[in-house]
Tab-separated table of C-alpha atoms in Angstrom:
chain	number	residue	atom	x	y	z
A	18	MET	CA	-14.165	47.326	43.864
A	19	GLN	CA	-17.165	45.300	42.738
A	20	VAL	CA	-17.962	42.373	45.030
A	21	LEU	CA	-18.733	39.162	43.153
A	22	PRO	CA	-21.012	36.693	44.984
A	23	LEU	CA	-18.703	33.811	44.178
A	24	ARG	CA	-17.035	31.109	46.248
A	25	VAL	CA	-13.870	29.954	44.457
A	26	LEU	CA	-11.432	27.141	45.227
A	27	VAL	CA	-7.882	27.369	43.853
A	28	LEU	CA	-6.339	23.924	43.335
A	29	GLU	CA	-2.648	24.518	42.677
A	30	ASP	CA	0.402	22.714	44.057
A	31	HIS	CA	2.930	25.485	43.344
A	32	LEU	CA	2.769	27.758	46.387
A	33	PHE	CA	3.762	30.956	44.562
A	34	GLN	CA	1.257	30.411	41.752
A	35	GLN	CA	-1.405	29.459	44.292
A	36	THR	CA	-0.799	32.713	46.182
A	37	VAL	CA	-0.907	34.749	42.965
A	38	ALA	CA	-4.220	33.133	41.961
A	39	VAL	CA	-5.820	33.664	45.379
A	40	ASN	CA	-4.752	37.320	45.513
A	41	LEU	CA	-5.927	37.926	41.940
A	42	LEU	CA	-9.365	36.447	42.638
A	43	LYS	CA	-9.717	38.598	45.752
A	44	LYS	CA	-8.627	41.662	43.788
A	45	LEU	CA	-11.301	40.866	41.179
A	46	GLY	CA	-13.900	40.888	43.962
A	47	CYS	CA	-14.612	37.225	44.701
A	48	GLN	CA	-16.389	36.962	48.028
A	49	ASP	CA	-14.790	33.776	49.354
A	50	VAL	CA	-11.547	32.261	48.059
A	51	PHE	CA	-10.096	28.983	49.329
A	52	SER	CA	-6.980	27.070	48.281
A	53	ALA	CA	-5.443	23.594	48.352
A	54	SER	CA	-2.249	22.002	47.037
A	55	ASN	CA	-3.735	18.681	45.856
A	56	GLY	CA	-7.039	16.893	45.385
A	57	THR	CA	-7.071	15.257	48.809
A	58	ARG	CA	-6.606	18.569	50.596
A	59	ALA	CA	-9.160	20.206	48.306
A	60	LEU	CA	-11.759	17.621	49.343
A	61	GLU	CA	-10.951	18.359	52.975
A	62	VAL	CA	-11.490	22.071	52.307
A	63	LEU	CA	-14.868	21.404	50.687
A	64	GLN	CA	-15.925	19.195	53.575
A	65	ARG	CA	-15.122	22.079	55.895
A	66	VAL	CA	-16.518	25.059	53.938
A	67	GLY	CA	-19.186	23.444	51.742
A	68	PRO	CA	-19.756	23.740	47.963
A	69	VAL	CA	-18.024	26.324	45.786
A	70	ASP	CA	-19.212	28.035	42.630
A	71	ILE	CA	-15.939	27.650	40.715
A	72	VAL	CA	-12.732	25.648	41.015
A	73	LEU	CA	-9.632	27.111	39.363
A	74	CYS	CA	-7.867	23.834	38.747
A	75	ASP	CA	-4.358	22.743	37.860
A	76	LEU	CA	-4.106	19.203	36.475
A	77	ARG	CA	-0.795	17.657	37.506
A	78	MET	CA	0.233	17.485	41.152
A	79	GLU	CA	1.500	15.067	43.796
A	80	GLY	CA	-1.135	12.740	45.248
A	81	MET	CA	-4.665	13.148	43.898
A	82	ASP	CA	-4.419	15.113	40.656
A	83	GLY	CA	-6.886	17.653	39.309
A	84	LEU	CA	-8.901	15.293	37.111
A	85	GLU	CA	-9.384	12.705	39.848
A	86	PHE	CA	-10.511	15.495	42.162
A	87	LEU	CA	-13.050	16.706	39.575
A	88	GLN	CA	-14.365	13.163	39.121
A	89	ARG	CA	-15.052	12.923	42.842
A	90	VAL	CA	-16.711	16.310	43.281
A	91	ALA	CA	-18.857	15.880	40.146
A	92	ARG	CA	-20.640	12.961	41.826
A	93	VAL	CA	-21.700	14.956	44.855
A	94	GLY	CA	-22.296	18.454	43.500
A	95	LEU	CA	-19.580	20.279	45.422
A	96	VAL	CA	-18.368	22.341	42.442
A	97	GLY	CA	-20.511	24.496	40.171
A	98	ALA	CA	-18.058	25.111	37.301
A	99	VAL	CA	-14.414	24.654	36.304
A	100	ILE	CA	-11.647	26.889	35.022
A	101	LEU	CA	-8.541	24.963	33.993
A	102	SER	CA	-5.108	26.477	34.583
A	103	SER	CA	-2.274	24.186	33.575
A	104	SER	CA	1.106	24.324	31.860
A	105	LEU	CA	0.716	20.830	30.363
A	106	CYS	CA	0.899	20.431	26.580
A	107	GLY	CA	-2.064	21.317	24.380
A	108	ASP	CA	-3.089	17.719	23.587
A	109	VAL	CA	-3.322	16.771	27.261
A	110	ARG	CA	-5.277	19.917	28.077
A	111	GLN	CA	-7.674	19.253	25.206
A	112	ALA	CA	-8.312	15.748	26.565
A	113	ALA	CA	-8.838	17.231	30.022
A	114	ARG	CA	-11.411	19.687	28.652
A	115	GLN	CA	-13.344	16.837	27.064
A	116	LEU	CA	-13.266	14.810	30.281
A	117	VAL	CA	-14.541	17.752	32.330
A	118	THR	CA	-17.494	18.082	29.937
A	119	LEU	CA	-18.270	14.362	30.213
A	120	LEU	CA	-18.283	14.724	33.980
A	121	GLY	CA	-21.211	17.110	33.562
A	122	LEU	CA	-19.275	20.039	35.001
A	123	PRO	CA	-19.607	23.361	33.155
A	124	LEU	CA	-16.189	24.300	31.749
A	125	LEU	CA	-15.822	28.067	31.762
A	126	GLY	CA	-12.445	28.070	30.047
A	127	ASP	CA	-8.817	26.976	29.906
A	128	LEU	CA	-6.509	29.851	30.833
A	129	GLY	CA	-3.177	28.089	30.874
A	130	LYS	CA	-0.345	29.693	32.827
A	131	PRO	CA	0.497	32.344	33.879
A	132	LEU	CA	-2.967	33.622	34.738
A	133	ASN	CA	-4.245	36.624	32.832
A	134	ALA	CA	-6.342	38.945	35.013
A	135	GLU	CA	-8.535	40.203	32.172
A	136	ALA	CA	-9.278	36.708	30.870
A	137	LEU	CA	-10.004	35.395	34.373
A	138	ASN	CA	-12.324	38.317	35.088
A	139	GLY	CA	-14.193	37.604	31.861
A	140	LEU	CA	-14.774	33.976	32.863
A	141	LEU	CA	-15.995	34.953	36.332
A	142	HIS	CA	-18.599	37.277	34.819
A	143	LYS	CA	-19.482	34.684	32.181
A	144	HIS	CA	-20.392	32.344	35.027
A	145	LEU	CA	-22.445	34.984	36.834
A	146	ASN	CA	-24.359	35.853	33.663
A	147	ASP	CA	-25.227	32.239	32.819
A	148	PRO	CA	-29.008	31.791	33.329
A	149	TRP	CA	-28.459	28.174	34.445
A	150	VAL	CA	-25.979	29.013	37.168
A	151	VAL	CA	-27.091	27.807	40.579
A	152	PRO	CA	-25.529	29.329	43.734
A	153	ALA	CA	-23.152	26.970	45.521
A	154	ARG	CA	-25.285	26.903	48.667
A	155	LEU	CA	-28.403	25.660	46.853
A	156	LYS	CA	-29.184	22.031	47.638
A	157	PRO	CA	-29.065	19.610	44.663
A	158	LEU	CA	-32.551	18.278	45.463
A	159	GLU	CA	-33.982	21.696	44.630
A	160	LEU	CA	-32.626	21.411	41.092
A	161	ALA	CA	-34.602	18.392	39.882
A	162	GLU	CA	-37.951	17.170	41.160
A	163	ALA	CA	-39.118	13.553	41.064
A	164	GLY	CA	-41.652	14.141	38.277
A	165	GLU	CA	-39.060	15.800	36.078
A	166	VAL	CA	-36.623	12.924	36.574
A	167	ARG	CA	-39.319	10.279	35.938
A	168	SER	CA	-40.164	12.029	32.690
A	169	ALA	CA	-36.502	12.138	31.665
A	170	MET	CA	-36.136	8.406	32.291
A	171	ARG	CA	-39.330	7.654	30.385
A	172	ARG	CA	-38.057	9.683	27.423
A	173	GLN	CA	-34.669	7.917	27.565
A	174	GLN	CA	-32.762	11.148	28.209
A	175	MET	CA	-30.410	9.378	30.635
A	176	GLU	CA	-27.236	8.290	28.831
A	177	THR	CA	-24.112	6.392	29.846
A	178	TYR	CA	-20.608	7.569	29.008
A	179	PHE	CA	-17.546	5.396	29.387
A	180	GLN	CA	-14.717	7.595	30.609
A	181	PRO	CA	-11.108	6.415	30.447
A	182	LYS	CA	-8.893	7.005	33.462
A	183	ILE	CA	-5.567	8.262	32.126
A	184	ASN	CA	-2.158	8.531	33.747
A	185	LEU	CA	-1.192	12.113	32.867
A	186	LEU	CA	2.523	11.345	33.160
A	187	THR	CA	2.566	8.408	30.694
A	188	GLY	CA	-0.640	8.869	28.704
A	189	ASP	CA	-1.622	5.250	29.446
A	190	VAL	CA	-5.260	4.279	30.000
A	191	ILE	CA	-5.338	2.642	33.439
A	192	GLY	CA	-9.062	2.053	33.839
A	193	VAL	CA	-12.551	3.097	32.821
A	194	GLU	CA	-15.584	4.470	34.652
A	195	ALA	CA	-19.244	4.301	33.594
A	196	LEU	CA	-20.995	7.644	34.120
A	197	THR	CA	-24.691	8.386	33.795
A	198	ARG	CA	-25.598	11.843	32.508
A	199	TRP	CA	-28.934	13.496	31.855
A	200	ASN	CA	-28.978	14.756	28.262
A	201	HIS	CA	-31.455	17.571	28.913
A	202	PRO	CA	-33.147	19.012	25.781
A	203	THR	CA	-32.449	22.630	26.811
A	204	ARG	CA	-29.793	22.504	29.553
A	205	GLY	CA	-27.398	20.132	27.804
A	206	VAL	CA	-25.466	17.511	29.766
A	207	VAL	CA	-26.557	17.604	33.415
A	208	SER	CA	-24.450	16.274	36.302
A	209	PRO	CA	-25.694	13.501	38.638
A	210	ALA	CA	-25.454	16.055	41.443
A	211	VAL	CA	-28.609	17.581	39.991
A	212	PHE	CA	-30.733	14.454	39.598
A	213	MET	CA	-29.392	11.716	41.899
A	214	PRO	CA	-30.980	13.082	45.103
A	215	ALA	CA	-34.401	13.050	43.404
A	216	ILE	CA	-33.832	9.512	42.062
A	217	GLU	CA	-32.857	8.256	45.505
A	218	SER	CA	-35.683	10.030	47.318
A	219	CYS	CA	-38.424	8.564	45.086
A	220	GLY	CA	-37.045	5.012	44.927
A	221	LEU	CA	-35.889	4.998	41.291
A	222	LEU	CA	-32.290	4.002	41.969
A	223	ASN	CA	-32.583	0.378	40.776
A	224	GLU	CA	-34.498	1.419	37.690
């Protein structure tokens, strides 16, 4: 079996489906696989084990749901990329895919349920073959230097997105969050996890 140098977190509240996903990822060769039943527990896992390369993420669950979890980890660079796995209707999943992109998190795909081993394996290798992939253990500060960030600000590459916060059960908009993203000319939309440490370290936060 090929060993994939990937750390993967499975966020799934259904115990049987969580077990199936964990076992499938291990069978496909993932080096480290962790699991949690809701967003709060997933954050606790990440605090304990550190960043992961991929989160295989359900959307609807008791307590902190998948999207709220992704919003939180996007700010601090604890997740490298996202694979959605949900049984929600197509319209809701399409909205979720758009929100993940606005968060600046690379979206590898939306597999739905039940998981397909061949499709999942393809997404894992897609992530490994991406030239912009950064290993989970790499510190965010190493991704963007002060000069690069100053130049981006001078060229007005920093943009603000207004992201609605949606109740997945009712579809109601219950709030809004302002998110700054770096619209990089070659790398696309870049997460704050990449550039915020450099901004803070060189005193550009107010600017």
